[in-house]
Amino acid sequence: MLTPDQVAEIAAELAEADRAHTVIPRITARYPDATVEDSYAIQGVWRDGNLAAGRRLVGRKIGLTSKAMQQATGITEPDYGVMFEDTVYATGSTIDASQFSNVRIEVELAFVLKTPLEGPDCTLDDALAAIDYAVPALEVLNSHIELEGRTIVDTISDNAAYGAMVLGDVHRRPDEIDLRWVPGVLSRNGEIEETGVAMGVLGHPATGVAWLANKFAQHGARLEAGEIILAGSFTRPMWVQAGDEVRADFGPMGVITCRFS
């Protein structure tokens, strides 16, 4: 276990890396005994510093929920992080690539809650009942920790590698569409790079919402009405850089586009 001073020191390193758009050495290389609990403590200190600086929390991201993502990272269990209002973009946006240390794109569904959701025994049906609507989304991954050799401890500490989110403009209630079969076709500069289907996320993309509510219950917390829950990627991440045009076709849930400048 890390000491409180070590947790605070690493959180400050990550905050500086976020400001400077740089990366720091792996936490697990320097502190091989660091635990998942340590990593969420680091993330919590970083989160609270951002809230104290005036940023507004709008939701949570769940990561590593599909076999595609677990194989791409070598990490075998889900994780979660926080999303701030100033990281949310609408489809069609131009995004400044220089504000990130590195940029990768994932295809996901996001869910907006109409009622609070809490565990410890939350089920998929409970999650679906609490969801107001689903919306297609792209997640912009941004790592502030060197990528080679990362473990889940490194990733969680770094706010689960969340950088930004691009939201589509098609909303569907869970009873309007079979969310398991929503497709994703991800293109860069007109060339298809990745494809997938939402069932690849834990069998149903809303399963992660229930998982997160149960994780929060371990800390006496719950998911609140109005929160956006980014449910995890059903494609592998795609690298992008300044000048790239990104398009994701979600079939019946529409198309998302963005450009990196």
PDB file of C-alpha atoms in Angstrom:
ATOM      1  CA  MET A   1       0.000   0.000   0.000  1.00  0.00           C
ATOM      2  CA  LEU A   2       1.153   3.539  -0.745  1.00  0.00           C
ATOM      3  CA  THR A   3       1.338   6.184   1.946  1.00  0.00           C
ATOM      4  CA  PRO A   4      -0.960   9.229   1.751  1.00  0.00           C
ATOM      5  CA  ASP A   5       2.063  11.363   0.849  1.00  0.00           C
ATOM      6  CA  GLN A   6       2.970   9.032  -2.027  1.00  0.00           C
ATOM      7  CA  VAL A   7      -0.632   9.069  -3.276  1.00  0.00           C
ATOM      8  CA  ALA A   8      -0.673  12.873  -3.209  1.00  0.00           C
ATOM      9  CA  GLU A   9       2.721  13.093  -4.925  1.00  0.00           C
ATOM     10  CA  ILE A  10       1.655  10.820  -7.810  1.00  0.00           C
ATOM     11  CA  ALA A  11      -1.652  12.683  -8.200  1.00  0.00           C
ATOM     12  CA  ALA A  12       0.319  15.927  -8.483  1.00  0.00           C
ATOM     13  CA  GLU A  13       2.611  14.362 -11.118  1.00  0.00           C
ATOM     14  CA  LEU A  14      -0.430  13.324 -13.159  1.00  0.00           C
ATOM     15  CA  ALA A  15      -1.993  16.770 -12.830  1.00  0.00           C
ATOM     16  CA  GLU A  16       1.205  18.357 -14.121  1.00  0.00           C
ATOM     17  CA  ALA A  17       1.419  15.847 -16.972  1.00  0.00           C
ATOM     18  CA  ASP A  18      -2.158  16.776 -17.897  1.00  0.00           C
ATOM     19  CA  ARG A  19      -1.245  20.478 -17.984  1.00  0.00           C
ATOM     20  CA  ALA A  20       1.981  19.898 -19.912  1.00  0.00           C
ATOM     21  CA  HIS A  21       0.630  17.127 -22.220  1.00  0.00           C
ATOM     22  CA  THR A  22       3.470  14.814 -21.259  1.00  0.00           C
ATOM     23  CA  VAL A  23       3.809  11.325 -19.782  1.00  0.00           C
ATOM     24  CA  ILE A  24       5.369  10.127 -16.548  1.00  0.00           C
ATOM     25  CA  PRO A  25       7.177   6.832 -15.809  1.00  0.00           C
ATOM     26  CA  ARG A  26       4.994   3.875 -14.887  1.00  0.00           C
ATOM     27  CA  ILE A  27       3.771   3.968 -11.307  1.00  0.00           C
ATOM     28  CA  THR A  28       4.155   0.188 -11.034  1.00  0.00           C
ATOM     29  CA  ALA A  29       7.797   0.411 -12.111  1.00  0.00           C
ATOM     30  CA  ARG A  30       8.513   2.738  -9.203  1.00  0.00           C
ATOM     31  CA  TYR A  31       6.071   1.245  -6.694  1.00  0.00           C
ATOM     32  CA  PRO A  32       5.677  -2.447  -7.626  1.00  0.00           C
ATOM     33  CA  ASP A  33       3.552  -3.146  -4.537  1.00  0.00           C
ATOM     34  CA  ALA A  34       0.940  -0.502  -5.398  1.00  0.00           C
ATOM     35  CA  THR A  35      -2.600  -1.919  -5.354  1.00  0.00           C
ATOM     36  CA  VAL A  36      -5.847  -1.219  -7.176  1.00  0.00           C
ATOM     37  CA  GLU A  37      -7.052   0.521  -4.009  1.00  0.00           C
ATOM     38  CA  ASP A  38      -3.989   2.784  -4.208  1.00  0.00           C
ATOM     39  CA  SER A  39      -4.770   3.596  -7.828  1.00  0.00           C
ATOM     40  CA  TYR A  40      -8.344   4.672  -7.067  1.00  0.00           C
ATOM     41  CA  ALA A  41      -7.004   6.761  -4.173  1.00  0.00           C
ATOM     42  CA  ILE A  42      -4.625   8.527  -6.593  1.00  0.00           C
ATOM     43  CA  GLN A  43      -7.469   9.078  -9.052  1.00  0.00           C
ATOM     44  CA  GLY A  44      -9.623  10.437  -6.216  1.00  0.00           C
ATOM     45  CA  VAL A  45      -7.030  12.999  -5.137  1.00  0.00           C
ATOM     46  CA  TRP A  46      -6.599  14.081  -8.786  1.00  0.00           C
ATOM     47  CA  ARG A  47     -10.388  14.293  -9.230  1.00  0.00           C
ATOM     48  CA  ASP A  48     -10.894  16.348  -6.089  1.00  0.00           C
ATOM     49  CA  GLY A  49      -8.188  18.775  -7.168  1.00  0.00           C
ATOM     50  CA  ASN A  50      -9.992  19.348 -10.445  1.00  0.00           C
ATOM     51  CA  LEU A  51     -13.334  19.841  -8.693  1.00  0.00           C
ATOM     52  CA  ALA A  52     -11.703  22.343  -6.331  1.00  0.00           C
ATOM     53  CA  ALA A  53     -10.399  24.209  -9.393  1.00  0.00           C
ATOM     54  CA  GLY A  54     -13.964  24.628 -10.653  1.00  0.00           C
ATOM     55  CA  ARG A  55     -14.389  21.802 -13.162  1.00  0.00           C
ATOM     56  CA  ARG A  56     -17.837  20.156 -13.190  1.00  0.00           C
ATOM     57  CA  LEU A  57     -18.242  16.392 -13.131  1.00  0.00           C
ATOM     58  CA  VAL A  58     -20.857  15.163 -15.648  1.00  0.00           C
ATOM     59  CA  GLY A  59     -20.396  11.407 -15.561  1.00  0.00           C
ATOM     60  CA  ARG A  60     -18.224   8.320 -15.429  1.00  0.00           C
ATOM     61  CA  LYS A  61     -16.359   6.224 -17.957  1.00  0.00           C
ATOM     62  CA  ILE A  62     -16.071   2.477 -17.770  1.00  0.00           C
ATOM     63  CA  GLY A  63     -13.111   0.925 -19.517  1.00  0.00           C
ATOM     64  CA  LEU A  64     -11.775  -2.480 -20.492  1.00  0.00           C
ATOM     65  CA  THR A  65     -15.219  -4.091 -20.713  1.00  0.00           C
ATOM     66  CA  SER A  66     -14.684  -5.985 -23.976  1.00  0.00           C
ATOM     67  CA  LYS A  67     -12.309  -8.763 -25.002  1.00  0.00           C
ATOM     68  CA  ALA A  68     -11.064  -6.506 -27.808  1.00  0.00           C
ATOM     69  CA  MET A  69      -9.930  -3.852 -25.329  1.00  0.00           C
ATOM     70  CA  GLN A  70      -8.595  -6.328 -22.787  1.00  0.00           C
ATOM     71  CA  GLN A  71      -6.475  -7.991 -25.460  1.00  0.00           C
ATOM     72  CA  ALA A  72      -5.305  -4.606 -26.776  1.00  0.00           C
ATOM     73  CA  THR A  73      -4.086  -3.545 -23.314  1.00  0.00           C
ATOM     74  CA  GLY A  74      -3.212  -6.842 -21.657  1.00  0.00           C
ATOM     75  CA  ILE A  75      -5.524  -5.875 -18.764  1.00  0.00           C
ATOM     76  CA  THR A  76      -8.269  -8.348 -17.862  1.00  0.00           C
ATOM     77  CA  GLU A  77     -10.751  -6.483 -15.629  1.00  0.00           C
ATOM     78  CA  PRO A  78     -12.874  -3.334 -16.090  1.00  0.00           C
ATOM     79  CA  ASP A  79     -11.992   0.012 -14.576  1.00  0.00           C
ATOM     80  CA  TYR A  80     -13.615   3.418 -14.254  1.00  0.00           C
ATOM     81  CA  GLY A  81     -12.841   7.125 -14.191  1.00  0.00           C
ATOM     82  CA  VAL A  82     -14.574  10.510 -14.138  1.00  0.00           C
ATOM     83  CA  MET A  83     -15.626  12.841 -16.955  1.00  0.00           C
ATOM     84  CA  PHE A  84     -15.699  16.627 -16.686  1.00  0.00           C
ATOM     85  CA  GLU A  85     -18.022  18.938 -18.604  1.00  0.00           C
ATOM     86  CA  ASP A  86     -15.197  20.616 -20.535  1.00  0.00           C
ATOM     87  CA  THR A  87     -14.184  17.275 -22.091  1.00  0.00           C
ATOM     88  CA  VAL A  88     -17.517  16.669 -23.883  1.00  0.00           C
ATOM     89  CA  TYR A  89     -17.811  17.522 -27.597  1.00  0.00           C
ATOM     90  CA  ALA A  90     -20.711  17.324 -30.048  1.00  0.00           C
ATOM     91  CA  THR A  91     -20.485  15.376 -33.283  1.00  0.00           C
ATOM     92  CA  GLY A  92     -18.909  17.470 -36.024  1.00  0.00           C
ATOM     93  CA  SER A  93     -16.482  19.154 -33.626  1.00  0.00           C
ATOM     94  CA  THR A  94     -12.875  20.058 -34.353  1.00  0.00           C
ATOM     95  CA  ILE A  95     -10.623  18.940 -31.500  1.00  0.00           C
ATOM     96  CA  ASP A  96      -7.156  20.290 -30.795  1.00  0.00           C
ATOM     97  CA  ALA A  97      -4.859  17.244 -30.764  1.00  0.00           C
ATOM     98  CA  SER A  98      -2.130  19.192 -28.959  1.00  0.00           C
ATOM     99  CA  GLN A  99      -4.151  19.240 -25.738  1.00  0.00           C
ATOM    100  CA  PHE A 100      -3.507  15.499 -25.332  1.00  0.00           C
ATOM    101  CA  SER A 101      -0.336  13.541 -24.608  1.00  0.00           C
ATOM    102  CA  ASN A 102      -1.406  10.945 -27.181  1.00  0.00           C
ATOM    103  CA  VAL A 103      -4.698  10.342 -28.968  1.00  0.00           C
ATOM    104  CA  ARG A 104      -6.595   7.113 -29.600  1.00  0.00           C
ATOM    105  CA  ILE A 105     -10.290   6.707 -30.455  1.00  0.00           C
ATOM    106  CA  GLU A 106     -12.784   4.091 -29.263  1.00  0.00           C
ATOM    107  CA  VAL A 107     -16.362   3.301 -30.338  1.00  0.00           C
ATOM    108  CA  GLU A 108     -18.865   3.166 -27.480  1.00  0.00           C
ATOM    109  CA  LEU A 109     -22.407   3.737 -26.306  1.00  0.00           C
ATOM    110  CA  ALA A 110     -23.135   6.234 -23.549  1.00  0.00           C
ATOM    111  CA  PHE A 111     -26.127   6.170 -21.219  1.00  0.00           C
ATOM    112  CA  VAL A 112     -27.848   9.064 -19.464  1.00  0.00           C
ATOM    113  CA  LEU A 113     -29.560   8.147 -16.202  1.00  0.00           C
ATOM    114  CA  LYS A 114     -33.069   9.339 -15.363  1.00  0.00           C
ATOM    115  CA  THR A 115     -32.992   8.003 -11.783  1.00  0.00           C
ATOM    116  CA  PRO A 116     -30.212   7.227  -9.299  1.00  0.00           C
ATOM    117  CA  LEU A 117     -28.724   3.733  -9.422  1.00  0.00           C
ATOM    118  CA  GLU A 118     -27.101   1.974  -6.514  1.00  0.00           C
ATOM    119  CA  GLY A 119     -25.833  -1.460  -5.553  1.00  0.00           C
ATOM    120  CA  PRO A 120     -24.736  -3.777  -4.124  1.00  0.00           C
ATOM    121  CA  ASP A 121     -27.135  -6.066  -5.996  1.00  0.00           C
ATOM    122  CA  CYS A 122     -27.788  -3.999  -9.111  1.00  0.00           C
ATOM    123  CA  THR A 123     -28.701  -6.078 -12.180  1.00  0.00           C
ATOM    124  CA  LEU A 124     -28.828  -5.373 -15.896  1.00  0.00           C
ATOM    125  CA  ASP A 125     -32.614  -4.950 -15.610  1.00  0.00           C
ATOM    126  CA  ASP A 126     -32.128  -2.415 -12.817  1.00  0.00           C
ATOM    127  CA  ALA A 127     -29.666  -0.489 -14.989  1.00  0.00           C
ATOM    128  CA  LEU A 128     -32.009  -0.495 -17.989  1.00  0.00           C
ATOM    129  CA  ALA A 129     -34.858   0.790 -15.803  1.00  0.00           C
ATOM    130  CA  ALA A 130     -32.676   3.666 -14.571  1.00  0.00           C
ATOM    131  CA  ILE A 131     -31.463   4.696 -18.043  1.00  0.00           C
ATOM    132  CA  ASP A 132     -33.232   7.582 -19.769  1.00  0.00           C
ATOM    133  CA  TYR A 133     -31.596   7.022 -23.159  1.00  0.00           C
ATOM    134  CA  ALA A 134     -28.581   5.657 -24.998  1.00  0.00           C
ATOM    135  CA  VAL A 135     -26.471   7.828 -27.307  1.00  0.00           C
ATOM    136  CA  PRO A 136     -23.573   6.839 -29.593  1.00  0.00           C
ATOM    137  CA  ALA A 137     -20.185   8.115 -28.491  1.00  0.00           C
ATOM    138  CA  LEU A 138     -16.498   8.200 -29.289  1.00  0.00           C
ATOM    139  CA  GLU A 139     -14.011   8.169 -26.451  1.00  0.00           C
ATOM    140  CA  VAL A 140     -10.712   9.983 -26.878  1.00  0.00           C
ATOM    141  CA  LEU A 141      -8.110   8.082 -24.889  1.00  0.00           C
ATOM    142  CA  ASN A 142      -5.251  10.086 -23.416  1.00  0.00           C
ATOM    143  CA  SER A 143      -2.528   8.444 -21.350  1.00  0.00           C
ATOM    144  CA  HIS A 144      -0.283  10.438 -19.028  1.00  0.00           C
ATOM    145  CA  ILE A 145       1.707   7.327 -18.138  1.00  0.00           C
ATOM    146  CA  GLU A 146       4.135   5.585 -20.475  1.00  0.00           C
ATOM    147  CA  LEU A 147       2.201   2.937 -22.386  1.00  0.00           C
ATOM    148  CA  GLU A 148       4.723   0.111 -22.436  1.00  0.00           C
ATOM    149  CA  GLY A 149       4.160  -2.326 -19.580  1.00  0.00           C
ATOM    150  CA  ARG A 150       1.170  -0.558 -18.022  1.00  0.00           C
ATOM    151  CA  THR A 151      -0.966  -2.503 -15.550  1.00  0.00           C
ATOM    152  CA  ILE A 152      -4.470  -1.741 -14.361  1.00  0.00           C
ATOM    153  CA  VAL A 153      -2.924   0.148 -11.409  1.00  0.00           C
ATOM    154  CA  ASP A 154      -1.260   2.586 -13.807  1.00  0.00           C
ATOM    155  CA  THR A 155      -4.386   2.963 -15.914  1.00  0.00           C
ATOM    156  CA  ILE A 156      -6.811   3.563 -13.033  1.00  0.00           C
ATOM    157  CA  SER A 157      -4.458   6.099 -11.453  1.00  0.00           C
ATOM    158  CA  ASP A 158      -4.511   7.986 -14.763  1.00  0.00           C
ATOM    159  CA  ASN A 159      -8.321   8.385 -14.656  1.00  0.00           C
ATOM    160  CA  ALA A 160      -8.701   5.195 -16.715  1.00  0.00           C
ATOM    161  CA  ALA A 161      -6.898   6.947 -19.623  1.00  0.00           C
ATOM    162  CA  TYR A 162      -9.916   9.160 -20.312  1.00  0.00           C
ATOM    163  CA  GLY A 163      -9.276  12.273 -22.388  1.00  0.00           C
ATOM    164  CA  ALA A 164     -12.554  13.405 -23.962  1.00  0.00           C
ATOM    165  CA  MET A 165     -15.844  12.227 -25.411  1.00  0.00           C
ATOM    166  CA  VAL A 166     -17.708  13.039 -28.654  1.00  0.00           C
ATOM    167  CA  LEU A 167     -21.479  12.504 -28.421  1.00  0.00           C
ATOM    168  CA  GLY A 168     -23.828  11.745 -31.298  1.00  0.00           C
ATOM    169  CA  ASP A 169     -27.243  13.326 -31.703  1.00  0.00           C
ATOM    170  CA  VAL A 170     -29.445  10.197 -31.886  1.00  0.00           C
ATOM    171  CA  HIS A 171     -31.087   9.241 -28.584  1.00  0.00           C
ATOM    172  CA  ARG A 172     -32.831   5.895 -28.058  1.00  0.00           C
ATOM    173  CA  ARG A 173     -34.619   4.555 -24.999  1.00  0.00           C
ATOM    174  CA  PRO A 174     -33.557   1.015 -24.044  1.00  0.00           C
ATOM    175  CA  ASP A 175     -36.990  -0.300 -25.024  1.00  0.00           C
ATOM    176  CA  GLU A 176     -36.776   1.233 -28.516  1.00  0.00           C
ATOM    177  CA  ILE A 177     -33.824  -0.730 -29.833  1.00  0.00           C
ATOM    178  CA  ASP A 178     -31.904  -3.911 -29.079  1.00  0.00           C
ATOM    179  CA  LEU A 179     -28.747  -2.237 -27.826  1.00  0.00           C
ATOM    180  CA  ARG A 180     -26.754  -5.473 -28.066  1.00  0.00           C
ATOM    181  CA  TRP A 181     -26.802  -5.291 -31.855  1.00  0.00           C
ATOM    182  CA  VAL A 182     -25.801  -1.651 -32.370  1.00  0.00           C
ATOM    183  CA  PRO A 183     -22.872  -1.760 -34.831  1.00  0.00           C
ATOM    184  CA  GLY A 184     -19.776   0.397 -34.943  1.00  0.00           C
ATOM    185  CA  VAL A 185     -17.692   1.028 -38.068  1.00  0.00           C
ATOM    186  CA  LEU A 186     -14.742   3.322 -37.334  1.00  0.00           C
ATOM    187  CA  SER A 187     -12.935   5.124 -40.162  1.00  0.00           C
ATOM    188  CA  ARG A 188      -9.920   7.421 -40.332  1.00  0.00           C
ATOM    189  CA  ASN A 189      -9.569   9.667 -43.376  1.00  0.00           C
ATOM    190  CA  GLY A 190     -12.147   7.638 -45.282  1.00  0.00           C
ATOM    191  CA  GLU A 191     -10.595   4.226 -44.600  1.00  0.00           C
ATOM    192  CA  ILE A 192     -12.298   1.691 -42.328  1.00  0.00           C
ATOM    193  CA  GLU A 193      -9.981   0.743 -39.468  1.00  0.00           C
ATOM    194  CA  GLU A 194     -12.124  -1.028 -36.854  1.00  0.00           C
ATOM    195  CA  THR A 195     -15.550  -2.686 -36.637  1.00  0.00           C
ATOM    196  CA  GLY A 196     -17.528  -4.165 -33.779  1.00  0.00           C
ATOM    197  CA  VAL A 197     -20.937  -4.683 -32.208  1.00  0.00           C
ATOM    198  CA  ALA A 198     -22.115  -3.464 -28.806  1.00  0.00           C
ATOM    199  CA  MET A 199     -22.768  -6.994 -27.513  1.00  0.00           C
ATOM    200  CA  GLY A 200     -18.983  -7.273 -27.270  1.00  0.00           C
ATOM    201  CA  VAL A 201     -19.217  -5.182 -24.099  1.00  0.00           C
ATOM    202  CA  LEU A 202     -19.989  -7.751 -21.397  1.00  0.00           C
ATOM    203  CA  GLY A 203     -22.780  -9.288 -23.504  1.00  0.00           C
ATOM    204  CA  HIS A 204     -24.862  -6.100 -23.271  1.00  0.00           C
ATOM    205  CA  PRO A 205     -23.456  -2.557 -23.178  1.00  0.00           C
ATOM    206  CA  ALA A 206     -25.578  -1.602 -20.160  1.00  0.00           C
ATOM    207  CA  THR A 207     -24.127  -4.458 -18.075  1.00  0.00           C
ATOM    208  CA  GLY A 208     -21.226  -2.163 -17.256  1.00  0.00           C
ATOM    209  CA  VAL A 209     -23.612   0.394 -15.774  1.00  0.00           C
ATOM    210  CA  ALA A 210     -24.831  -2.212 -13.286  1.00  0.00           C
ATOM    211  CA  TRP A 211     -21.211  -3.264 -12.616  1.00  0.00           C
ATOM    212  CA  LEU A 212     -20.282   0.335 -11.841  1.00  0.00           C
ATOM    213  CA  ALA A 213     -23.230   0.831  -9.476  1.00  0.00           C
ATOM    214  CA  ASN A 214     -22.131  -2.255  -7.574  1.00  0.00           C
ATOM    215  CA  LYS A 215     -18.507  -1.039  -7.431  1.00  0.00           C
ATOM    216  CA  PHE A 216     -19.680   2.324  -6.091  1.00  0.00           C
ATOM    217  CA  ALA A 217     -21.731   0.592  -3.398  1.00  0.00           C
ATOM    218  CA  GLN A 218     -18.479  -0.754  -1.950  1.00  0.00           C
ATOM    219  CA  HIS A 219     -17.611   2.864  -1.116  1.00  0.00           C
ATOM    220  CA  GLY A 220     -21.080   3.895   0.050  1.00  0.00           C
ATOM    221  CA  ALA A 221     -21.763   5.843  -3.144  1.00  0.00           C
ATOM    222  CA  ARG A 222     -24.246   5.648  -6.033  1.00  0.00           C
ATOM    223  CA  LEU A 223     -24.717   6.866  -9.589  1.00  0.00           C
ATOM    224  CA  GLU A 224     -26.911   9.955  -9.782  1.00  0.00           C
ATOM    225  CA  ALA A 225     -29.745  10.986 -12.109  1.00  0.00           C
ATOM    226  CA  GLY A 226     -28.460  13.004 -15.061  1.00  0.00           C
ATOM    227  CA  GLU A 227     -25.020  11.408 -15.092  1.00  0.00           C
ATOM    228  CA  ILE A 228     -23.550  10.229 -18.394  1.00  0.00           C
ATOM    229  CA  ILE A 229     -22.078   6.734 -18.213  1.00  0.00           C
ATOM    230  CA  LEU A 230     -19.661   5.869 -21.021  1.00  0.00           C
ATOM    231  CA  ALA A 231     -20.028   2.105 -21.162  1.00  0.00           C
ATOM    232  CA  GLY A 232     -16.815   0.809 -22.748  1.00  0.00           C
ATOM    233  CA  SER A 233     -15.458   0.224 -26.222  1.00  0.00           C
ATOM    234  CA  PHE A 234     -16.510  -2.534 -28.586  1.00  0.00           C
ATOM    235  CA  THR A 235     -13.590  -1.907 -30.949  1.00  0.00           C
ATOM    236  CA  ARG A 236      -9.855  -1.730 -30.442  1.00  0.00           C
ATOM    237  CA  PRO A 237      -8.448   1.793 -30.051  1.00  0.00           C
ATOM    238  CA  MET A 238      -7.446   3.643 -33.232  1.00  0.00           C
ATOM    239  CA  TRP A 239      -4.500   6.040 -33.185  1.00  0.00           C
ATOM    240  CA  VAL A 240      -5.130   9.525 -34.606  1.00  0.00           C
ATOM    241  CA  GLN A 241      -3.120  12.719 -34.990  1.00  0.00           C
ATOM    242  CA  ALA A 242      -3.589  16.322 -36.099  1.00  0.00           C
ATOM    243  CA  GLY A 243      -5.167  16.482 -39.554  1.00  0.00           C
ATOM    244  CA  ASP A 244      -7.124  13.234 -39.229  1.00  0.00           C
ATOM    245  CA  GLU A 245     -10.847  13.028 -39.985  1.00  0.00           C
ATOM    246  CA  VAL A 246     -12.749  10.455 -37.925  1.00  0.00           C
ATOM    247  CA  ARG A 247     -16.119   8.908 -38.758  1.00  0.00           C
ATOM    248  CA  ALA A 248     -18.039   6.266 -36.826  1.00  0.00           C
ATOM    249  CA  ASP A 249     -21.186   4.695 -38.266  1.00  0.00           C
ATOM    250  CA  PHE A 250     -23.542   3.250 -35.634  1.00  0.00           C
ATOM    251  CA  GLY A 251     -26.182   2.058 -38.111  1.00  0.00           C
ATOM    252  CA  PRO A 252     -29.638   2.810 -36.654  1.00  0.00           C
ATOM    253  CA  MET A 253     -28.056   5.126 -34.061  1.00  0.00           C
ATOM    254  CA  GLY A 254     -26.530   7.441 -36.627  1.00  0.00           C
ATOM    255  CA  VAL A 255     -23.057   8.705 -37.478  1.00  0.00           C
ATOM    256  CA  ILE A 256     -20.464  10.612 -35.435  1.00  0.00           C
ATOM    257  CA  THR A 257     -17.748  12.700 -37.051  1.00  0.00           C
ATOM    258  CA  CYS A 258     -14.917  14.789 -35.675  1.00  0.00           C
ATOM    259  CA  ARG A 259     -11.670  16.258 -36.888  1.00  0.00           C
ATOM    260  CA  PHE A 260      -8.344  16.676 -35.098  1.00  0.00           C
ATOM    261  CA  SER A 261      -6.427  19.895 -35.739  1.00  0.00           C
TER     262      SER A 261
END
